[in-house]
XYZ file of N, CA and C in Angstrom:
627
model
N 19.035 -42.173 20.188
C 19.024 -40.907 19.718
C 17.830 -40.605 19.385
N 17.242 -39.421 19.525
C 15.880 -39.110 18.967
C 15.910 -38.600 17.525
N 14.727 -38.627 16.847
C 14.708 -38.295 15.542
C 15.080 -36.770 15.542
N 15.739 -36.571 14.361
C 16.214 -35.025 14.114
C 15.535 -34.463 12.807
N 14.995 -33.239 12.801
C 14.627 -32.745 11.624
C 14.960 -31.442 11.388
N 14.765 -30.691 10.540
C 15.122 -29.235 10.186
C 13.999 -28.316 10.232
N 14.134 -27.310 10.620
C 13.358 -26.018 10.585
C 13.285 -25.723 9.055
N 12.205 -25.242 8.788
C 12.026 -24.593 7.486
C 11.941 -23.088 7.402
N 12.703 -22.209 6.816
C 12.724 -20.972 7.008
C 11.983 -20.396 5.710
N 10.833 -19.687 5.913
C 10.017 -19.158 4.761
C 10.264 -17.340 4.981
N 10.297 -16.805 3.856
C 10.359 -15.345 3.775
C 9.259 -14.819 2.900
N 8.536 -13.940 3.402
C 7.500 -13.181 2.462
C 7.877 -11.905 2.409
N 7.703 -11.145 1.263
C 8.021 -9.962 1.051
C 7.397 -9.085 0.201
N 7.525 -7.727 0.220
C 6.654 -6.911 -0.799
C 7.721 -5.471 -0.738
N 7.713 -5.005 -2.054
C 8.570 -3.846 -2.336
C 7.673 -2.620 -2.859
N 7.932 -1.522 -2.147
C 7.303 -0.333 -2.659
C 8.464 0.654 -3.261
N 7.904 1.399 -4.391
C 8.827 2.215 -5.272
C 8.596 3.688 -4.954
N 9.670 4.203 -5.489
C 9.771 5.725 -5.260
C 9.022 6.490 -6.567
N 8.920 5.728 -7.661
C 8.378 6.200 -8.838
C 7.235 5.260 -9.492
N 6.611 5.864 -10.414
C 5.570 5.089 -11.092
C 6.301 4.675 -12.572
N 5.633 3.677 -13.131
C 6.369 3.266 -14.757
C 6.010 4.658 -15.412
N 4.871 5.300 -15.166
C 4.529 6.569 -16.050
C 5.658 7.488 -15.947
N 6.402 7.469 -14.881
C 7.325 8.523 -14.845
C 8.806 8.262 -15.038
N 8.970 7.206 -15.651
C 10.441 6.664 -16.339
C 10.174 6.187 -17.679
N 11.417 6.239 -18.624
C 11.178 5.817 -19.826
C 11.407 4.377 -20.164
N 11.551 3.605 -19.314
C 11.831 2.094 -19.586
C 10.716 1.362 -18.888
N 10.781 0.091 -19.028
C 9.826 -1.012 -18.441
C 10.488 -1.745 -17.294
N 11.809 -1.165 -17.027
C 12.587 -1.980 -16.117
C 12.303 -1.505 -14.489
N 11.758 -2.405 -13.672
C 11.305 -2.006 -12.454
C 12.616 -1.432 -11.715
N 13.632 -1.902 -12.125
C 14.937 -1.583 -11.545
C 15.227 -0.032 -11.620
N 14.662 0.666 -12.429
C 14.791 2.041 -12.646
C 13.584 3.144 -11.952
N 12.837 2.265 -11.056
C 11.790 2.916 -10.276
C 12.320 3.402 -8.937
N 13.358 2.969 -8.284
C 13.670 3.031 -7.132
C 12.872 2.508 -5.826
N 13.532 2.092 -4.870
C 12.743 1.294 -3.811
C 12.733 2.245 -2.658
N 11.607 2.445 -2.177
C 11.539 3.263 -0.964
C 11.504 2.517 0.529
N 10.675 1.268 0.450
C 10.652 0.318 1.705
C 10.617 -0.887 1.129
N 10.937 -2.070 2.010
C 10.776 -3.263 1.598
C 10.341 -3.960 3.192
N 9.203 -4.680 2.935
C 8.655 -5.419 4.277
C 8.816 -6.690 4.167
N 9.266 -7.385 5.201
C 9.650 -8.672 5.221
C 9.112 -9.416 6.533
N 8.659 -10.677 6.336
C 7.932 -11.553 7.324
C 8.718 -12.665 7.179
N 9.717 -13.193 8.262
C 10.455 -14.388 8.312
C 9.644 -15.200 9.332
N 9.651 -16.505 8.833
C 9.285 -17.370 9.871
C 9.722 -18.904 9.895
N 9.863 -19.633 10.950
C 10.421 -20.830 11.035
C 9.297 -21.848 11.382
N 9.179 -22.842 10.080
C 8.253 -24.026 10.303
C 8.846 -25.214 10.902
N 8.054 -25.986 11.659
C 8.707 -27.464 11.861
C 8.479 -28.408 11.040
N 8.601 -29.598 11.246
C 8.642 -30.862 10.358
C 7.118 -31.024 9.740
N 6.218 -30.515 10.634
C 4.909 -30.473 10.311
C 4.212 -29.486 9.640
N 5.196 -28.449 8.956
C 4.752 -27.141 8.480
C 4.070 -26.316 9.404
N 4.281 -26.359 10.771
C 3.584 -25.485 11.720
C 4.561 -24.317 12.072
N 4.148 -23.235 11.952
C 4.664 -22.054 12.170
C 4.948 -22.051 13.747
N 6.324 -22.025 14.010
C 6.934 -21.874 15.418
C 7.173 -20.392 15.812
N 7.554 -19.720 15.149
C 7.625 -18.326 15.201
C 7.858 -17.325 13.935
N 7.637 -16.151 14.136
C 7.530 -15.282 12.888
C 7.781 -13.852 13.355
N 8.182 -13.145 12.488
C 8.758 -11.664 12.814
C 8.433 -10.701 11.566
N 7.728 -9.663 11.578
C 7.729 -8.913 10.590
C 8.825 -7.633 10.825
N 9.510 -7.288 9.731
C 10.259 -6.045 9.746
C 10.285 -5.359 8.536
N 10.395 -3.941 8.491
C 10.399 -3.282 7.565
C 11.702 -2.477 7.216
N 12.245 -2.362 6.094
C 13.457 -1.907 5.789
C 13.573 -0.570 4.828
N 14.057 0.441 5.335
C 14.244 1.637 4.395
C 15.686 1.453 3.554
N 15.642 2.180 2.540
C 17.032 2.061 1.784
C 18.268 1.905 2.548
N 18.585 2.841 3.469
C 19.827 2.725 4.323
C 19.883 1.413 5.098
N 18.879 0.706 5.033
C 18.853 -0.579 6.002
C 18.847 -1.756 5.324
N 19.040 -1.799 3.992
C 19.025 -2.847 3.098
C 20.088 -3.839 3.231
N 21.319 -3.308 3.631
C 22.397 -4.340 3.962
C 22.065 -5.398 5.196
N 21.170 -4.937 6.001
C 20.719 -5.770 7.104
C 19.566 -6.676 6.761
N 19.007 -6.492 5.339
C 17.975 -7.555 5.055
C 18.511 -8.585 4.341
N 19.553 -8.665 3.581
C 20.164 -9.576 2.794
C 20.264 -10.923 3.423
N 20.595 -10.766 4.698
C 20.953 -12.046 5.385
C 19.604 -12.751 5.390
N 18.437 -12.158 5.674
C 17.377 -13.085 5.854
C 17.085 -13.585 4.556
N 17.138 -12.889 3.475
C 16.738 -13.506 2.222
C 17.842 -14.639 2.025
N 19.112 -14.611 2.183
C 19.856 -15.761 1.731
C 19.952 -16.985 2.539
N 19.132 -16.803 3.808
C 18.966 -17.974 4.763
C 17.625 -18.659 4.540
N 16.839 -18.007 3.541
C 15.395 -18.576 3.419
C 15.565 -19.874 2.605
N 14.731 -20.954 2.951
C 14.387 -22.028 2.077
C 13.355 -21.625 0.841
N 12.479 -20.911 1.179
C 11.581 -20.205 0.126
C 11.351 -18.826 0.421
N 11.360 -18.064 -0.712
C 11.107 -16.706 -0.631
C 9.879 -16.275 -1.441
N 8.796 -15.781 -0.619
C 7.380 -15.856 -1.407
C 6.957 -14.345 -1.590
N 6.673 -14.120 -2.754
C 5.929 -12.893 -3.057
C 5.052 -12.986 -3.951
N 4.418 -11.941 -4.444
C 3.266 -11.859 -5.486
C 3.857 -10.816 -6.516
N 3.938 -11.623 -7.871
C 4.451 -11.081 -9.050
C 5.992 -10.706 -8.678
N 6.768 -11.255 -7.731
C 7.871 -10.814 -7.140
C 8.969 -11.161 -8.292
N 8.993 -12.019 -8.960
C 9.933 -12.224 -10.097
C 10.097 -11.381 -11.168
N 8.661 -10.818 -11.660
C 8.673 -9.700 -12.741
C 8.900 -8.356 -12.177
N 8.514 -8.216 -10.865
C 8.592 -6.725 -10.121
C 9.382 -6.523 -9.163
N 9.313 -7.304 -8.061
C 10.076 -6.959 -6.655
C 11.390 -7.336 -6.801
N 11.718 -8.298 -7.535
C 12.985 -8.867 -7.457
C 13.911 -7.898 -8.511
N 13.446 -7.537 -9.670
C 14.004 -6.766 -10.359
C 14.342 -5.085 -9.934
N 13.185 -4.740 -9.172
C 13.377 -3.593 -8.643
C 14.318 -3.374 -7.610
N 14.576 -4.437 -6.779
C 15.564 -4.659 -5.752
C 16.998 -4.969 -6.256
N 17.243 -5.532 -7.403
C 18.342 -5.836 -7.794
C 19.527 -4.822 -7.791
N 19.209 -3.492 -8.192
C 20.302 -2.582 -8.126
C 20.933 -2.169 -6.725
N 20.226 -2.758 -5.719
C 20.660 -2.509 -4.614
C 21.617 -3.546 -3.962
N 21.370 -4.879 -4.621
C 22.202 -6.091 -4.032
C 23.449 -6.361 -5.012
N 24.513 -6.698 -4.183
C 25.777 -7.213 -4.799
C 25.871 -8.673 -5.352
N 24.682 -9.226 -5.286
C 24.531 -10.778 -5.606
C 23.325 -10.712 -6.589
N 23.089 -11.829 -7.231
C 21.931 -12.099 -8.112
C 20.749 -12.401 -7.269
N 19.829 -11.633 -7.070
C 18.366 -12.108 -6.260
C 17.779 -13.168 -6.791
N 17.645 -13.043 -8.197
C 17.122 -14.239 -8.823
C 17.528 -15.826 -8.776
N 18.627 -15.668 -8.314
C 19.166 -17.051 -8.169
C 18.766 -17.565 -6.582
N 18.070 -16.852 -5.975
C 17.687 -17.440 -4.528
C 16.376 -18.100 -4.932
N 16.006 -18.867 -3.876
C 14.875 -19.983 -3.924
C 13.522 -19.051 -3.878
N 13.073 -18.529 -4.990
C 11.928 -17.754 -4.985
C 10.696 -18.588 -5.377
N 9.407 -18.247 -4.815
C 8.046 -18.796 -5.002
C 7.269 -17.706 -5.266
N 6.837 -17.512 -6.536
C 5.970 -16.283 -6.831
C 4.671 -16.798 -7.189
N 3.879 -16.510 -6.305
C 2.201 -16.998 -6.299
C 1.601 -16.479 -7.833
N 2.097 -15.335 -8.117
C 1.512 -14.774 -9.401
C 1.944 -15.817 -10.666
N 3.085 -16.279 -10.622
C 3.547 -17.167 -11.649
C 2.948 -18.595 -11.522
N 2.498 -19.083 -10.357
C 1.906 -20.254 -9.997
C 0.373 -20.128 -10.712
N -0.245 -19.048 -10.273
C -1.703 -18.657 -10.816
C -1.599 -18.614 -12.350
N -0.585 -17.963 -12.708
C -0.710 -17.838 -14.464
C -0.575 -19.282 -15.190
N 0.441 -19.972 -14.494
C 0.630 -21.422 -14.935
C -0.608 -22.192 -14.800
N -1.418 -22.203 -13.851
C -2.518 -22.824 -13.578
C -3.939 -22.336 -14.463
N -3.771 -21.066 -14.589
C -5.090 -20.226 -15.239
C -4.830 -19.855 -16.626
N -3.557 -19.649 -16.908
C -3.328 -19.105 -18.081
C -3.331 -17.736 -18.425
N -3.475 -16.962 -17.245
C -3.533 -15.364 -17.188
C -3.245 -14.981 -15.840
N -3.036 -13.696 -15.746
C -2.731 -13.061 -14.544
C -3.979 -12.665 -13.949
N -3.840 -12.696 -12.468
C -4.846 -12.238 -11.341
C -4.313 -11.214 -10.485
N -5.007 -10.339 -10.154
C -4.471 -9.268 -9.073
C -4.690 -9.782 -7.714
N -3.511 -9.340 -6.918
C -3.640 -9.866 -5.602
C -4.783 -9.553 -4.857
N -5.487 -8.301 -5.065
C -6.691 -7.918 -4.581
C -7.880 -8.790 -4.992
N -7.765 -9.306 -6.145
C -8.812 -10.027 -6.583
C -8.987 -11.476 -5.862
N -7.714 -11.931 -5.644
C -7.466 -13.397 -5.122
C -7.783 -13.122 -3.568
N -7.298 -12.085 -2.909
C -7.616 -11.844 -1.535
C -9.001 -11.810 -1.212
N -9.658 -10.923 -1.830
C -11.337 -10.723 -1.900
C -11.961 -11.867 -2.070
N -11.624 -12.713 -2.801
C -12.461 -13.730 -3.411
C -12.075 -15.093 -2.506
N -10.818 -15.272 -2.006
C -10.291 -16.365 -1.229
C -10.509 -15.957 0.263
N -9.905 -14.848 0.583
C -9.927 -14.703 2.033
C -11.008 -13.532 2.675
N -11.750 -13.027 1.733
C -12.630 -11.908 1.990
C -11.910 -10.695 2.665
N -10.564 -10.373 2.233
C -9.994 -9.284 2.716
C -9.461 -8.506 1.376
N -9.155 -7.182 1.678
C -8.766 -6.294 0.648
C -7.435 -5.617 1.029
N -6.727 -5.328 -0.185
C -5.591 -4.248 0.264
C -6.233 -3.054 0.765
N -5.381 -2.386 1.615
C -5.892 -1.157 2.264
C -5.288 0.021 1.631
N -4.670 0.033 0.558
C -4.187 1.310 -0.029
C -3.766 0.886 -1.675
N -3.261 1.885 -2.165
C -2.792 1.515 -3.611
C -1.402 2.186 -3.796
N -0.817 1.408 -4.969
C 0.706 1.597 -5.106
C 0.958 3.185 -5.631
N 0.175 3.660 -6.197
C 0.124 5.064 -6.512
C 0.163 6.106 -5.188
N -0.700 5.908 -4.099
C -0.545 6.449 -2.982
C 0.697 6.073 -2.158
N 1.174 4.938 -2.403
C 2.518 4.625 -1.751
C 3.628 5.561 -2.063
N 3.615 5.565 -3.438
C 4.623 6.719 -4.171
C 4.337 8.330 -3.465
N 3.132 8.480 -3.304
C 2.813 9.937 -2.691
C 3.323 9.940 -1.213
N 3.163 8.852 -0.665
C 3.556 8.694 0.953
C 5.069 9.107 0.893
N 5.854 8.459 0.079
C 7.148 8.454 -0.059
C 7.748 10.049 -0.239
N 7.078 10.600 -1.199
C 7.398 11.906 -1.626
C 7.021 12.999 -0.316
N 6.012 12.692 0.171
C 5.497 13.540 1.240
C 6.740 13.601 2.178
N 7.081 12.527 2.667
C 8.333 12.211 3.375
C 7.969 12.658 4.949
N 6.848 13.048 5.345
C 6.661 13.224 6.854
C 6.454 12.082 7.496
N 6.487 12.105 8.865
C 6.468 10.815 9.625
C 4.966 10.133 9.575
N 4.112 10.754 9.513
C 2.685 9.995 9.312
C 2.548 9.386 7.833
N 3.087 10.190 6.984
C 3.259 9.561 5.404
C 3.998 8.296 5.603
N 5.074 8.458 5.783
C 6.077 7.167 6.109
C 5.332 6.076 6.996
N 4.637 6.373 7.899
C 4.089 5.367 8.699
C 3.044 4.611 7.844
N 2.238 5.380 6.994
C 1.129 4.799 6.183
C 1.861 3.903 5.009
N 3.063 4.306 4.680
C 3.790 3.648 3.573
C 4.286 2.422 4.158
N 4.627 2.307 5.278
C 5.473 1.026 5.914
C 4.064 0.053 6.430
N 2.985 0.881 6.651
C 1.876 -0.101 7.086
C 1.196 -0.674 5.907
N 1.112 -0.147 4.691
C 0.553 -0.579 3.557
C 1.498 -1.769 3.068
N 2.637 -1.542 3.009
C 3.551 -2.510 2.476
C 3.536 -3.938 3.285
N 3.577 -3.715 4.805
C 3.219 -4.776 5.613
C 2.177 -5.640 5.401
N 1.004 -4.850 5.218
C -0.263 -5.559 5.058
C -0.442 -6.191 3.683
N 0.500 -5.844 2.680
C 0.358 -6.388 1.534
C 1.124 -7.922 1.821
N 2.063 -7.775 2.549
C 2.948 -9.088 2.852
C 2.058 -10.136 3.764
N 1.159 -9.484 4.529
C 0.133 -10.237 5.427
C -0.779 -10.796 4.565
N -1.238 -10.277 3.539
C -2.253 -10.746 2.623
C -1.636 -11.949 1.652
N -0.428 -11.559 1.398
C 0.329 -12.503 0.695
C 0.641 -13.870 1.517
N 0.977 -13.636 2.489
C 1.366 -14.888 3.563
C -0.022 -15.769 3.737
N -1.132 -15.066 3.935
C -2.455 -15.532 4.093
C -2.774 -16.452 3.054
N -2.780 -15.860 2.058
C -3.068 -16.419 0.479
C -2.224 -17.599 0.200
N -0.917 -17.452 0.527
C -0.090 -18.671 0.284
C -0.367 -19.813 1.270
N -0.743 -19.587 2.564
C -1.161 -20.480 3.436
C -2.521 -21.264 3.223
N -3.153 -20.593 2.629
C -4.620 -20.999 2.218
C -4.297 -21.911 1.320
N -3.759 -21.579 0.031
C -3.276 -22.433 -1.210
C -2.619 -23.546 -0.644
N -1.600 -23.492 0.310
C -0.821 -24.723 0.680
C -1.572 -25.711 1.284
N -2.512 -25.039 2.219
C -3.312 -26.139 2.962
C -4.719 -26.711 2.115
N -5.059 -25.927 1.381
C -6.360 -26.427 0.538
C -6.290 -26.662 -1.007
N -4.927 -26.306 -1.465
C -4.686 -26.819 -2.912
C -5.718 -26.033 -3.902
N -6.269 -24.988 -3.407
C -6.877 -24.065 -4.363
C -6.947 -22.674 -3.918
N -7.177 -21.750 -4.773
C -7.458 -20.322 -4.509
C -8.864 -20.124 -4.990
N -9.411 -18.985 -4.801
C -10.492 -18.454 -5.647
C -10.321 -17.152 -6.038
N -11.160 -16.871 -7.192
C -11.083 -15.440 -7.757
C -12.283 -15.338 -8.538
N -12.620 -13.944 -8.829
C -13.784 -13.439 -9.352
C -13.538 -13.361 -10.885
N -14.284 -13.864 -11.816
C -13.870 -13.512 -13.095
C -14.716 -12.288 -13.714
N -14.589 -11.923 -14.924
C -14.883 -10.838 -15.471
C -16.434 -10.594 -15.424
N -17.337 -11.689 -15.467
C -18.521 -11.741 -15.221
C -19.085 -11.886 -13.827
N -18.100 -11.604 -12.901
C -18.323 -11.462 -11.538
C -18.799 -12.693 -10.786
N -18.357 -13.897 -11.455
C -18.476 -15.104 -11.010
C -17.486 -15.414 -10.152
N -17.806 -16.298 -9.045
C -16.627 -16.733 -8.140
C -16.344 -18.069 -8.634
N -15.022 -18.282 -8.909
C -14.338 -19.438 -9.372
C -13.227 -19.897 -8.589
N -13.062 -21.508 -8.808
C -12.017 -21.924 -8.207
C -10.725 -22.288 -8.938
N -9.660 -22.117 -8.398
C -8.440 -22.297 -9.251
C -7.407 -23.260 -8.475
N -7.203 -24.635 -9.015
C -6.456 -25.553 -8.355
C -4.933 -25.011 -8.334
N -4.235 -25.210 -7.183
C -2.738 -24.673 -7.245
C -1.890 -25.840 -6.321
N -0.751 -25.949 -6.506
C 0.082 -26.771 -5.759
C 1.158 -25.981 -5.343
N 1.195 -25.488 -3.826
C 2.138 -24.793 -3.246
C 3.086 -25.910 -2.373
N 3.014 -27.218 -2.519
C 3.787 -27.965 -1.715
C 5.282 -27.756 -2.157
N 6.113 -28.388 -1.096
C 7.666 -28.417 -1.377
C 7.907 -29.551 -2.127
N 9.177 -29.393 -3.124
C 9.547 -30.849 -3.807
C 9.890 -31.940 -2.856
N 9.801 -33.104 -3.070
C 10.195 -34.324 -2.381
C 11.755 -34.281 -2.298
N 12.095 -34.630 -1.176
C 13.694 -34.694 -1.091
C 14.286 -33.429 -0.877
N 13.623 -32.253 -0.723
C 13.972 -30.938 -0.560
C 15.030 -30.891 0.570
N 16.211 -30.343 0.354
C 17.302 -29.894 1.398
C 17.026 -28.608 1.861
N 16.698 -28.452 3.241
C 16.546 -27.377 3.806
C 17.776 -26.716 4.320
N 17.790 -25.445 4.512
C 19.087 -24.513 5.198
C 18.825 -24.342 6.687
N 17.510 -24.681 7.339
C 17.239 -24.401 8.609
C 18.154 -25.187 9.556
N 18.128 -24.668 10.882
C 18.832 -25.319 11.965
C 18.186 -26.822 12.175
N 19.009 -27.717 12.909
C 18.412 -29.002 13.338
C 17.487 -28.745 14.308
N 16.418 -29.671 14.491
C 15.638 -29.608 15.833
C 15.396 -31.147 16.440
N 15.696 -31.334 17.535
C 15.471 -32.861 18.119
C 14.145 -32.839 18.427
N 13.423 -33.896 18.004
C 12.089 -34.277 18.631
C 11.919 -34.890 19.905
N 13.027 -35.408 20.477
C 13.026 -36.022 21.672
C 14.088 -35.558 22.560
């Protein structure tokens, strides 16, 4: 009988909201309302090589179709997701999103460095890439509501997911990320994005022979 391994399912996601914090009376992301969620789901083989992946974006009326993707993931990767994206999405879910297998890059960075860094800082310093727009404009696009504005909103959200994925893959492969400090010096930050030993995966079995 050939050797059998499991596929690893990873999900990257990003949330855009309908309002800004300056427009609500609380600090709860759940009060902002979610306009769109972009999700990149991929399957990895036993060597952590991506076999296939797909980007999808979900508007509010499509969220029911999105939850299955989250539930089947071995790791759900985001940036500041536990502090922002997850609580923003929670009012739409009939289960506790925080109980899923989350991996928040921001949390890992803060644990290593002792303070927060922006996604744009890490992307520019590590990948030489930048975010294509801003959260403020994302809210404006939603309020405009025309076809072109909604296209820009979806594209912005999807590009943030792609940057998050590239940053994660770099950190996972190289065990470090780069950032620019307040004196404009390029610095290196050690990170550990590996999976725990003896991790049980939810993906389907694959036969190697």
